[in-house]
mmCIF file of C-alpha atoms and ligand atoms in Angstrom:
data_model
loop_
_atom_site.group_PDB
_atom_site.id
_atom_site.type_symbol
_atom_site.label_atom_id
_atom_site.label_comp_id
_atom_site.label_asym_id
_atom_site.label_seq_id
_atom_site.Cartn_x
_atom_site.Cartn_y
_atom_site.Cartn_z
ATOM 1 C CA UNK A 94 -29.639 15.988 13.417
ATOM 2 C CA UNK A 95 -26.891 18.686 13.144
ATOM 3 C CA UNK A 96 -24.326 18.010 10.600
ATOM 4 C CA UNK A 97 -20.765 18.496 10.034
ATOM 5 C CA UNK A 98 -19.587 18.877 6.289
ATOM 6 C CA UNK A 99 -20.134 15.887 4.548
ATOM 7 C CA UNK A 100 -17.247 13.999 2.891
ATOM 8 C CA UNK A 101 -17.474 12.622 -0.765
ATOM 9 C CA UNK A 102 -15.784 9.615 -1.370
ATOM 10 C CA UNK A 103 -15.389 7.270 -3.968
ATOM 11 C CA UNK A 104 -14.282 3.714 -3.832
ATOM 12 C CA UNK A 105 -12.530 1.370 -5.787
ATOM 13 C CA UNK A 106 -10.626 -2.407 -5.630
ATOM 14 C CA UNK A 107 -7.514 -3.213 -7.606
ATOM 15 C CA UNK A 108 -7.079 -6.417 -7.744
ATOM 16 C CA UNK A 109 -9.378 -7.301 -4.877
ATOM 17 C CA UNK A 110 -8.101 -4.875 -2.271
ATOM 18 C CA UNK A 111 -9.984 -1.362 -1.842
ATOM 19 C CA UNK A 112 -8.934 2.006 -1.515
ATOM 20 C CA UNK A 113 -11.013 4.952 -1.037
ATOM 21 C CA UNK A 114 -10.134 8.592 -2.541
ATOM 22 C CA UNK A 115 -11.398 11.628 -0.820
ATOM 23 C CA UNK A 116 -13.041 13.966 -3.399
ATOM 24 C CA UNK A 117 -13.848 16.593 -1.093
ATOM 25 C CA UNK A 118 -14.716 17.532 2.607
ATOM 26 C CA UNK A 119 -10.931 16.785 3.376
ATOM 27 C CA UNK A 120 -9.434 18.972 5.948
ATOM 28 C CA UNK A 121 -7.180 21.920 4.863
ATOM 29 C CA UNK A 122 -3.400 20.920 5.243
ATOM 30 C CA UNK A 123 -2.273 24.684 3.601
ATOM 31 C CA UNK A 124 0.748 24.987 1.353
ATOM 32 C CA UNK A 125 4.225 23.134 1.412
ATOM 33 C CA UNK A 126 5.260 20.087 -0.024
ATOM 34 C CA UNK A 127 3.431 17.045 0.655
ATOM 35 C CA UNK A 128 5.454 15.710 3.237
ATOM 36 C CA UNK A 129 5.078 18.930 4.950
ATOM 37 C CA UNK A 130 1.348 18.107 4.510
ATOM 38 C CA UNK A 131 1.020 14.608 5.618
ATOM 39 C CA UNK A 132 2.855 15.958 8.892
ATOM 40 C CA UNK A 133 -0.152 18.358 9.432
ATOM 41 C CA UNK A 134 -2.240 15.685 8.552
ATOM 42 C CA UNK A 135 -0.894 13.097 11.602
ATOM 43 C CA UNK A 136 -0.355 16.137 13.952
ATOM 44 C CA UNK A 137 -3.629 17.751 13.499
ATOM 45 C CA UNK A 138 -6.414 16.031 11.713
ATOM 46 C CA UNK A 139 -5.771 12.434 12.722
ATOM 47 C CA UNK A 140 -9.091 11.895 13.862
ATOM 48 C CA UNK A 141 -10.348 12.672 10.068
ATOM 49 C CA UNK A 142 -8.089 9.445 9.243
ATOM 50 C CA UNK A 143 -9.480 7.315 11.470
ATOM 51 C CA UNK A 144 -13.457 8.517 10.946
ATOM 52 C CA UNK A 145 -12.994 7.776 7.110
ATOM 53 C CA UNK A 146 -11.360 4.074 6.764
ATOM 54 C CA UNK A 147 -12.269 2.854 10.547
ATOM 55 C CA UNK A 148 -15.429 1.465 11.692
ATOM 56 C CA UNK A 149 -18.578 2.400 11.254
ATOM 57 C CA UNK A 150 -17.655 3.813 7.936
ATOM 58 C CA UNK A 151 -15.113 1.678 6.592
ATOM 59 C CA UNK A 152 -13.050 -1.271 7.787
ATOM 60 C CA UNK A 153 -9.248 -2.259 8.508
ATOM 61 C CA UNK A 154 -9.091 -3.319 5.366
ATOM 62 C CA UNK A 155 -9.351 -0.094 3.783
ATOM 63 C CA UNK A 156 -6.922 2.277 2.446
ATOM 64 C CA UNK A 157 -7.808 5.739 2.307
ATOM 65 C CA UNK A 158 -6.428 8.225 -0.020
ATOM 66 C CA UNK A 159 -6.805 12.368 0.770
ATOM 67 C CA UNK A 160 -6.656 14.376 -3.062
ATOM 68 C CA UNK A 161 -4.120 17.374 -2.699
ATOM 69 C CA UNK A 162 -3.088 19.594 -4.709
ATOM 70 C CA UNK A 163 0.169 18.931 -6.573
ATOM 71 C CA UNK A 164 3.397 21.526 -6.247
ATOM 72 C CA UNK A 165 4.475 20.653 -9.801
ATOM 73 C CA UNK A 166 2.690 22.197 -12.337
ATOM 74 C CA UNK A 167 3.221 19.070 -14.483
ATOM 75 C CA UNK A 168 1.706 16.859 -11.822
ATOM 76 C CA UNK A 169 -1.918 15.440 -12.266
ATOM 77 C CA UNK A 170 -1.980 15.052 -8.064
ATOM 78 C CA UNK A 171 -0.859 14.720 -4.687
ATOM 79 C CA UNK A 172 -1.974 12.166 -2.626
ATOM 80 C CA UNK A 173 -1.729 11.240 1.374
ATOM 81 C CA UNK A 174 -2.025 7.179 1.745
ATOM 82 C CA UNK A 175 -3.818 6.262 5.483
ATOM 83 C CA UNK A 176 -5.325 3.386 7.074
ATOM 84 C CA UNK A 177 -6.927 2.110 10.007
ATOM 85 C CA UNK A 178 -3.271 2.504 12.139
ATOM 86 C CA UNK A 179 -1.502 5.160 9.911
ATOM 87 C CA UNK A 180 0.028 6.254 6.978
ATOM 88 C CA UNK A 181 1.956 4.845 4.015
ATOM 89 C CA UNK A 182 4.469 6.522 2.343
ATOM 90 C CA UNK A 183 3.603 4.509 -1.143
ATOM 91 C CA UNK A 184 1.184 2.508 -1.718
ATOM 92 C CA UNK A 185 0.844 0.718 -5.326
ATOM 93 C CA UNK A 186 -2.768 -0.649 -5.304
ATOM 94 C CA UNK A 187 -3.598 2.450 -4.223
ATOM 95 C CA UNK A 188 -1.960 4.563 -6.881
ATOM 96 C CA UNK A 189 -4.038 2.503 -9.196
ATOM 97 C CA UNK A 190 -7.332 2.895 -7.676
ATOM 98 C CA UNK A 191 -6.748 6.927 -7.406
ATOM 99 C CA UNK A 192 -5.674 7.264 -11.048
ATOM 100 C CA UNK A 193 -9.297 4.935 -12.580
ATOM 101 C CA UNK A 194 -11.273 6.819 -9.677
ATOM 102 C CA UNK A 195 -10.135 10.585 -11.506
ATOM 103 C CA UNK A 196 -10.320 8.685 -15.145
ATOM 104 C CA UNK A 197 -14.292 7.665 -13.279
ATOM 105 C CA UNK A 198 -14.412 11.303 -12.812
ATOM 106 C CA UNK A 199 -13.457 12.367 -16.410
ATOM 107 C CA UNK A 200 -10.277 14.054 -14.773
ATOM 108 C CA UNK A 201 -7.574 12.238 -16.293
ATOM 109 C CA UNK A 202 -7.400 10.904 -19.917
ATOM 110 C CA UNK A 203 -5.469 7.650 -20.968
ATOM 111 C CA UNK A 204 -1.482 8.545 -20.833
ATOM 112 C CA UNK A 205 1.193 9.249 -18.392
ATOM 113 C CA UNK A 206 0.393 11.047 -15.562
ATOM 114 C CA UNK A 207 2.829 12.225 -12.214
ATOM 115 C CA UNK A 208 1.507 11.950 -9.166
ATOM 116 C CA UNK A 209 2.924 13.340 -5.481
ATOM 117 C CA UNK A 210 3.720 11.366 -2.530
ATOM 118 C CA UNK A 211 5.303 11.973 0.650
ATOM 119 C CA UNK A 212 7.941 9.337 -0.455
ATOM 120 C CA UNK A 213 8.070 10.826 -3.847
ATOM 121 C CA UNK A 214 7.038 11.348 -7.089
ATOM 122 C CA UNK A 215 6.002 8.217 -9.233
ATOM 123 C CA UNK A 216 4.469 8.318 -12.669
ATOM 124 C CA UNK A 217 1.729 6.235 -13.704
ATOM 125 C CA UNK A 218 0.069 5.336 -16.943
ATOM 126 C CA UNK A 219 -3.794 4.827 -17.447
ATOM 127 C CA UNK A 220 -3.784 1.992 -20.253
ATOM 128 C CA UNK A 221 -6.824 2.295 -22.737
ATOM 129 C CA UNK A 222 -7.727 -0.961 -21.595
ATOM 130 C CA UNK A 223 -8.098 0.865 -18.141
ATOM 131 C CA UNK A 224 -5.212 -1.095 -16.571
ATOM 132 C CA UNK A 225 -2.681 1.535 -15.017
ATOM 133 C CA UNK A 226 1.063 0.671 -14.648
ATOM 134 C CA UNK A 227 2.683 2.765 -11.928
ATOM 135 C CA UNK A 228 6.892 3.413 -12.215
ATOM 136 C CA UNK A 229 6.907 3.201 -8.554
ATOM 137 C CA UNK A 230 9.527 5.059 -6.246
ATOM 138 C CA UNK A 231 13.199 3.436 -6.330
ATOM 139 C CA UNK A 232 13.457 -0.033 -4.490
ATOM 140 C CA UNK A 233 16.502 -1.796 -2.956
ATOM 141 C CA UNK A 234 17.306 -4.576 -0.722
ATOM 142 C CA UNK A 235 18.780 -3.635 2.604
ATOM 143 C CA UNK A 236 20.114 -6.738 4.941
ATOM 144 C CA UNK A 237 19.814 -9.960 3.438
ATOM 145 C CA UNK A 238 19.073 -13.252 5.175
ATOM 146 C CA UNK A 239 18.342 -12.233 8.489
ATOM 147 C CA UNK A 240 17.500 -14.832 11.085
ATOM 148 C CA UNK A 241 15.019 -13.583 13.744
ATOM 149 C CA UNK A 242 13.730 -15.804 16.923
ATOM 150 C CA UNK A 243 10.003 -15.394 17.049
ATOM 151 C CA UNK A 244 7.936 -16.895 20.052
ATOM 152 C CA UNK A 245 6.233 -20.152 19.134
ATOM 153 C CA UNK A 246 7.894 -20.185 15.655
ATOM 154 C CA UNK A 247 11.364 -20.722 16.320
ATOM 155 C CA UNK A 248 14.035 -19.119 13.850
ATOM 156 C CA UNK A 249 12.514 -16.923 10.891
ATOM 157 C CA UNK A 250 14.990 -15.850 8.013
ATOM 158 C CA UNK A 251 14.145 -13.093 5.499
ATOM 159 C CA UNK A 252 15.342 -9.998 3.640
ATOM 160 C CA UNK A 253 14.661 -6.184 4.461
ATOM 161 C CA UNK A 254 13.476 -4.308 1.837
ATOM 162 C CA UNK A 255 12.129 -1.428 0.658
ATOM 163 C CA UNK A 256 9.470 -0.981 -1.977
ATOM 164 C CA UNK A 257 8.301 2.736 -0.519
ATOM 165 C CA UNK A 258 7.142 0.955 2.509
ATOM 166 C CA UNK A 259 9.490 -1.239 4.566
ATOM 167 C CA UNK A 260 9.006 -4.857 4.545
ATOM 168 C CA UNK A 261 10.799 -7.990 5.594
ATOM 169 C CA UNK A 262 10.388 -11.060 2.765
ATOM 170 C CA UNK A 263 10.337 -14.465 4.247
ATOM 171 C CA UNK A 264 10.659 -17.579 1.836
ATOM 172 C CA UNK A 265 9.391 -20.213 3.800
ATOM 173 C CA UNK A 266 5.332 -19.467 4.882
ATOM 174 C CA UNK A 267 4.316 -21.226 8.342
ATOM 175 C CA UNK A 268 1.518 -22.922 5.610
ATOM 176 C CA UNK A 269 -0.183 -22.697 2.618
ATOM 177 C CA UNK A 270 -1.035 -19.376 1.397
ATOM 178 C CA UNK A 271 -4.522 -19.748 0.858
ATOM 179 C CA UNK A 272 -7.233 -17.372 1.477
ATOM 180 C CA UNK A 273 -8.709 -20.163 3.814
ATOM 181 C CA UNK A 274 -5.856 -19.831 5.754
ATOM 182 C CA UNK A 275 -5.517 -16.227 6.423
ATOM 183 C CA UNK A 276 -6.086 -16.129 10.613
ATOM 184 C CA UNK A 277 -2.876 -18.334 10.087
ATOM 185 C CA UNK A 278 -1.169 -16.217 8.096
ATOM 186 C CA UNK A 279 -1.859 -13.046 9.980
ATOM 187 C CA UNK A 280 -0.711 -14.511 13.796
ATOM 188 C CA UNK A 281 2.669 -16.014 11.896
ATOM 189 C CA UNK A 282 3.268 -12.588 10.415
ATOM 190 C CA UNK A 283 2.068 -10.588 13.572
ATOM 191 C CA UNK A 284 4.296 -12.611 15.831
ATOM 192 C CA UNK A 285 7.437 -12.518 13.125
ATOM 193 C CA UNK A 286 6.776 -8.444 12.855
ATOM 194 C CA UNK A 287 6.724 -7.896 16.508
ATOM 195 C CA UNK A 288 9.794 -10.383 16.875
ATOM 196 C CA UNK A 289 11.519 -7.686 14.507
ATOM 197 C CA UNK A 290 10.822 -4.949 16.338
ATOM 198 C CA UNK A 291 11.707 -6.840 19.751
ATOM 199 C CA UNK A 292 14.589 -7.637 18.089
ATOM 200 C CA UNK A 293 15.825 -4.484 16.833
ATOM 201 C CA UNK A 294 15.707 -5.167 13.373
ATOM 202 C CA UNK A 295 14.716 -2.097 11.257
ATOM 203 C CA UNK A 296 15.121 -0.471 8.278
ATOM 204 C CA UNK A 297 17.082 2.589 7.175
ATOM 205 C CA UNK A 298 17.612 4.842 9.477
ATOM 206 C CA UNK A 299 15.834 2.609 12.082
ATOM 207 C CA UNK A 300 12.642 2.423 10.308
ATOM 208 C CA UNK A 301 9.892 0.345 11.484
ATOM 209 C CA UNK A 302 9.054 -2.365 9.356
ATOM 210 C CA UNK A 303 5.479 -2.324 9.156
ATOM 211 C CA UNK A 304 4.863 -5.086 5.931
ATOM 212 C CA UNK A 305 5.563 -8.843 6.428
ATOM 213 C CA UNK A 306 5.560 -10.799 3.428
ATOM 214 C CA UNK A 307 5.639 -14.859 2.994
ATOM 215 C CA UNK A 308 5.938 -16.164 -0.622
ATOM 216 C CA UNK A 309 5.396 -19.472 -2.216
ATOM 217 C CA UNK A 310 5.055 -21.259 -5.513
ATOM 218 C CA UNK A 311 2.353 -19.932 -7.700
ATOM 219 C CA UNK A 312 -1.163 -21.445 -7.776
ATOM 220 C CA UNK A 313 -1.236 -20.792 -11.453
ATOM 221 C CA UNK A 314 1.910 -21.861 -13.516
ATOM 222 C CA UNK A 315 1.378 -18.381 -16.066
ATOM 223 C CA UNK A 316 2.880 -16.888 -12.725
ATOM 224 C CA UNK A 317 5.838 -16.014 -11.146
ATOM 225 C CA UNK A 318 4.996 -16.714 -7.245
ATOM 226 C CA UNK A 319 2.537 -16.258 -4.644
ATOM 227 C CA UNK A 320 2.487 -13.880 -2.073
ATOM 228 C CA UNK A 321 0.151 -12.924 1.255
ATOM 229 C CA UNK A 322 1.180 -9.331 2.995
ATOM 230 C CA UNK A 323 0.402 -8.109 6.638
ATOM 231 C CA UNK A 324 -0.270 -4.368 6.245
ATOM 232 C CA UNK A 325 0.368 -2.134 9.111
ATOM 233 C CA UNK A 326 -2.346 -3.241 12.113
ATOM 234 C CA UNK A 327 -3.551 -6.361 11.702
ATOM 235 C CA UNK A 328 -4.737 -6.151 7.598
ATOM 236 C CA UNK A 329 -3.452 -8.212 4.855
ATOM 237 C CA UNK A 330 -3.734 -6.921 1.495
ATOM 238 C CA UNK A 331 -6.193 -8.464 -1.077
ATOM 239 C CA UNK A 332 -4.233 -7.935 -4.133
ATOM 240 C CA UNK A 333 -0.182 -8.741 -4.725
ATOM 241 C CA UNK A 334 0.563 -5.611 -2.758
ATOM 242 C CA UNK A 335 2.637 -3.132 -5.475
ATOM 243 C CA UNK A 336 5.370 -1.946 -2.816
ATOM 244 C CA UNK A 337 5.381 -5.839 -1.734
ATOM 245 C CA UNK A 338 6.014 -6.730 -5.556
ATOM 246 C CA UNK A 339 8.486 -3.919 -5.924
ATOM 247 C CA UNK A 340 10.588 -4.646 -2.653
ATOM 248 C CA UNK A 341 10.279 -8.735 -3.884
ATOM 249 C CA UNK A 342 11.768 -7.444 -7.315
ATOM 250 C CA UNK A 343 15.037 -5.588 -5.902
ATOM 251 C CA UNK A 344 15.739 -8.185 -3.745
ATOM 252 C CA UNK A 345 15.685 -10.528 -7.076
ATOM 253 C CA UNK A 346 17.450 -8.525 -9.065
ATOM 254 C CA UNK A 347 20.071 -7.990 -6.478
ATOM 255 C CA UNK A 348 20.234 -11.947 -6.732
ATOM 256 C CA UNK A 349 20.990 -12.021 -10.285
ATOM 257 C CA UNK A 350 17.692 -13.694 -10.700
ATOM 258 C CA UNK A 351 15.509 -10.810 -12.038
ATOM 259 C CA UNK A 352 16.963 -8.991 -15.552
ATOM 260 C CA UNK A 353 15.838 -5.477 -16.433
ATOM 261 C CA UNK A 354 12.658 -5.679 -18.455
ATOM 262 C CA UNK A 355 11.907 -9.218 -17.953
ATOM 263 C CA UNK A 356 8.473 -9.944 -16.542
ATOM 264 C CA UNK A 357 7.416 -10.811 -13.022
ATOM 265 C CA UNK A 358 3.907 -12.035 -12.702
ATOM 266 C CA UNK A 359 3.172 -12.090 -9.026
ATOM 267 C CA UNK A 360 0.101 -13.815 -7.709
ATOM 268 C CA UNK A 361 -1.596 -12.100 -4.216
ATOM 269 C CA UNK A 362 -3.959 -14.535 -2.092
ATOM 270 C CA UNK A 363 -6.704 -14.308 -3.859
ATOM 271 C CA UNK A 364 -4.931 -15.495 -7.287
ATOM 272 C CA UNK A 365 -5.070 -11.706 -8.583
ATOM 273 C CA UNK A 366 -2.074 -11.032 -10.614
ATOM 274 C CA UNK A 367 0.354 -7.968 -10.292
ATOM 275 C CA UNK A 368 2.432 -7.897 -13.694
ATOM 276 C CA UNK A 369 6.275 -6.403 -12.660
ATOM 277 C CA UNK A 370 9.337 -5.311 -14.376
ATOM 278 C CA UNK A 371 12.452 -3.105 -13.117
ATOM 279 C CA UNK A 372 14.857 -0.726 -14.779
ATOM 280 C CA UNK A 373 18.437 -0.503 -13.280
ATOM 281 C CA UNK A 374 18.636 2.520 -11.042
ATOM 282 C CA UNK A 375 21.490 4.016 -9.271
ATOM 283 C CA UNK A 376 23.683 2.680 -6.448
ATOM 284 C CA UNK A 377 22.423 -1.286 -6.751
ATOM 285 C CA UNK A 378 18.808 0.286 -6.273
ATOM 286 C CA UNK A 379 15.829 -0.425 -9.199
ATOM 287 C CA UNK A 380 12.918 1.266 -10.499
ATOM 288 C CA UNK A 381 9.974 -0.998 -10.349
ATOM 289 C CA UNK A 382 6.852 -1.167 -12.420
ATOM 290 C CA UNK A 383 3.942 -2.650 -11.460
ATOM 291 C CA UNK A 384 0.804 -2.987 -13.688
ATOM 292 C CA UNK A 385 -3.078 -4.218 -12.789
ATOM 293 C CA UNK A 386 -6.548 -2.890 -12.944
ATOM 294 C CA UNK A 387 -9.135 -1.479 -10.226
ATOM 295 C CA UNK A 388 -12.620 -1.355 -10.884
ATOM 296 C CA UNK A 389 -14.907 1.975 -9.392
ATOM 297 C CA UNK A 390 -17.644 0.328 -6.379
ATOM 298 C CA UNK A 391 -19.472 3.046 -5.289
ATOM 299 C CA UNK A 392 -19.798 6.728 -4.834
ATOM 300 C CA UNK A 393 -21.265 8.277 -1.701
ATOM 301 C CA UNK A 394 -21.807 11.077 1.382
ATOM 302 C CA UNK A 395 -20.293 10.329 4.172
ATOM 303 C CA UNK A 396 -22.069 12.149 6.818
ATOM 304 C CA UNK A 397 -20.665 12.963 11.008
ATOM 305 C CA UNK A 398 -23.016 13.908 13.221
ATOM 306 C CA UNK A 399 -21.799 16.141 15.688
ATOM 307 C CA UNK A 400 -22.919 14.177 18.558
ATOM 308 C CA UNK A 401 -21.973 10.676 16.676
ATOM 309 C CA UNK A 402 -19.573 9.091 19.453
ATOM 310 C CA UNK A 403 -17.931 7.196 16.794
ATOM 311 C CA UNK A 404 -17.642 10.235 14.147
ATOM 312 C CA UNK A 405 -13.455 9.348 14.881
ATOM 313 C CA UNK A 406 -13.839 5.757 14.152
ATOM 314 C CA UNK A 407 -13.770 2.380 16.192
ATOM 315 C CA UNK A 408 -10.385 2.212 17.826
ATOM 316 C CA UNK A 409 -10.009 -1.921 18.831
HETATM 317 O O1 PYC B 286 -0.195 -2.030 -3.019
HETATM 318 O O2 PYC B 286 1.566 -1.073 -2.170
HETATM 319 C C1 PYC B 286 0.469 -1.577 -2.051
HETATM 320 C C2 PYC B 286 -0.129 -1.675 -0.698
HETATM 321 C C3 PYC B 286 0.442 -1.335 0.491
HETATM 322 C C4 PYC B 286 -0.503 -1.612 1.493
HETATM 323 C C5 PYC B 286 -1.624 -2.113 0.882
HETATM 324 N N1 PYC B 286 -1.380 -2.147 -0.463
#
């Protein structure tokens, strides 16, 4: 069997959603910042996305995350968020599962440590108790109460906001956000997200929302609320979702129901907890924390054939 290079991988959970952090075997994206990168990335190598985190090698839940090089001397790494559809500009569970897979590797010692995204750089602290709290980029609430008509629904109201993804916050979930109830939860959101975008509602600069989030009260009482996420395709996320939490936090604050430094436990659909703060930023905006803990769940090879059909992944 002829082979192409293999790819070394290593994958984690935080909080009950995976991510996946190329070691090495990644394609070479040159020099430039790491926006410049991810654009060589999409342009060129998109097929290297899709044959790491699709099927046969991974799933739709999984979000992959290619090691660069940083620009800033002071930086411990750059990193390039995918999955199964695409690319994130942030992504907070992920940030936490790259940091304890290079403290796995004996890369990174506890501390602070900067790391590069193509939506900026966010700092993040490895705890000694291994739990990593990430200062994530700054968040903000961008149209408030907006009243969408989606097919077989009827009127949906939520907030835009962004978190370093965009994301649109509804209040009232179609039913209980349970685990149990997830095929639910993902046709609600799927319908209410494509209702958006039939509808013209976008973010910034006519951004694509791409995260639908319902919320409810807490399972637990020790927490804040409950949340269940659509990630881009047709994914929810496992744990509390970080830019979720972050984008929920600005919108409270800019409610006058969140104060700087108080605590914000949020809950994800699997009861996993996401602890939260923010910092006053500039121009109404905040700079969220989020803190929780991934946990290393294997290390392998990932091999390609040259005549494997499906060495690009299972497109559905
Ligand atoms: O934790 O920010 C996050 C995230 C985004 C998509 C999946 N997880």
């Amino acid at each position: 069997m002829e082979l192409r290079e293999p790819v070394h991988v290593i994958d984690s959970h935080t909080e009950g959603e995976p991510t996946r952090v190329v070691i090495s075997g990644g394609p070479d994206l040159g020099s430039g910042s790491i926006h410049e990168r991810m654009q060589r990335f999409c342009k060129q190598f998109d097929h290297f996305r899709s044959g790491i985190v699709c099927e046969p090698r991974g799933s739709e839940v999984v979000v992959g995350a290619l090691l660069l090089d940083p620009v800033q001397p002071d930086s411990s790494a750059a990193v390039i968020f995918f999955n199964d559809v695409g690319y994130l500009g942030m992504c907070g569970h992920g940030t936490i599962g790259v940091l304890t897979t290079l403290a796995h590797l004996g890369r990174v010692a506890p501390g602070l440590h900067r790391i590069e995204t193509p939506v900026g750089t966010v700092e993040a602290t490895l705890h000694e108790d291994g739990s990593v709290t990430v200062e994530n980029v700054p968040s903000y609430r961008y149209r408030t109460k907006v009243e969408v008509e989606v097919p077989g629904y009827g009127p949906v109201t939520g907030d835009v906001a962004w978190g370093g993804n965009w994301f649109f916050l509804v209040a009232d979930p179609p039913c209980e956000l349970t685990a149990a109830n997830r095929i639910e939860l993902i046709a609600a959101s799927t319908s209410i997200r494509a209702a958006l975008h039939a509808n013209g509602v976008t973010g910034r600069d006519g951004a694509y929302i791409d995260h639908v989030e319902f919320f409810s009260e807490a399972k637990d009482q020790e927490n804040s609320s409950r949340n269940f996420v659509l990630c881009p395709g047709a994914s929810f996320d496992r744990s509390p979702c970080g830019t979720g939490t972050s984008a929920k936090m600005a919108c409270l604050y800019d409610d006058g129901k969140l104060a700087p430094g108080t605590t914000w436990k949020q809950e994800g659909i699997l009861g996993t907890v996401f602890q939260g703060s923010v910092r006053e930023g500039s121009d109404g905006q905040v700079n969220p924390s989020i803190r929780g803990h991934a946990w290393v769940t294997g290390e392998s090879k990932l091999l390609f054939a040259v005549d494997d059909p499906f060495s690009r992944g299972i497109k559905f």
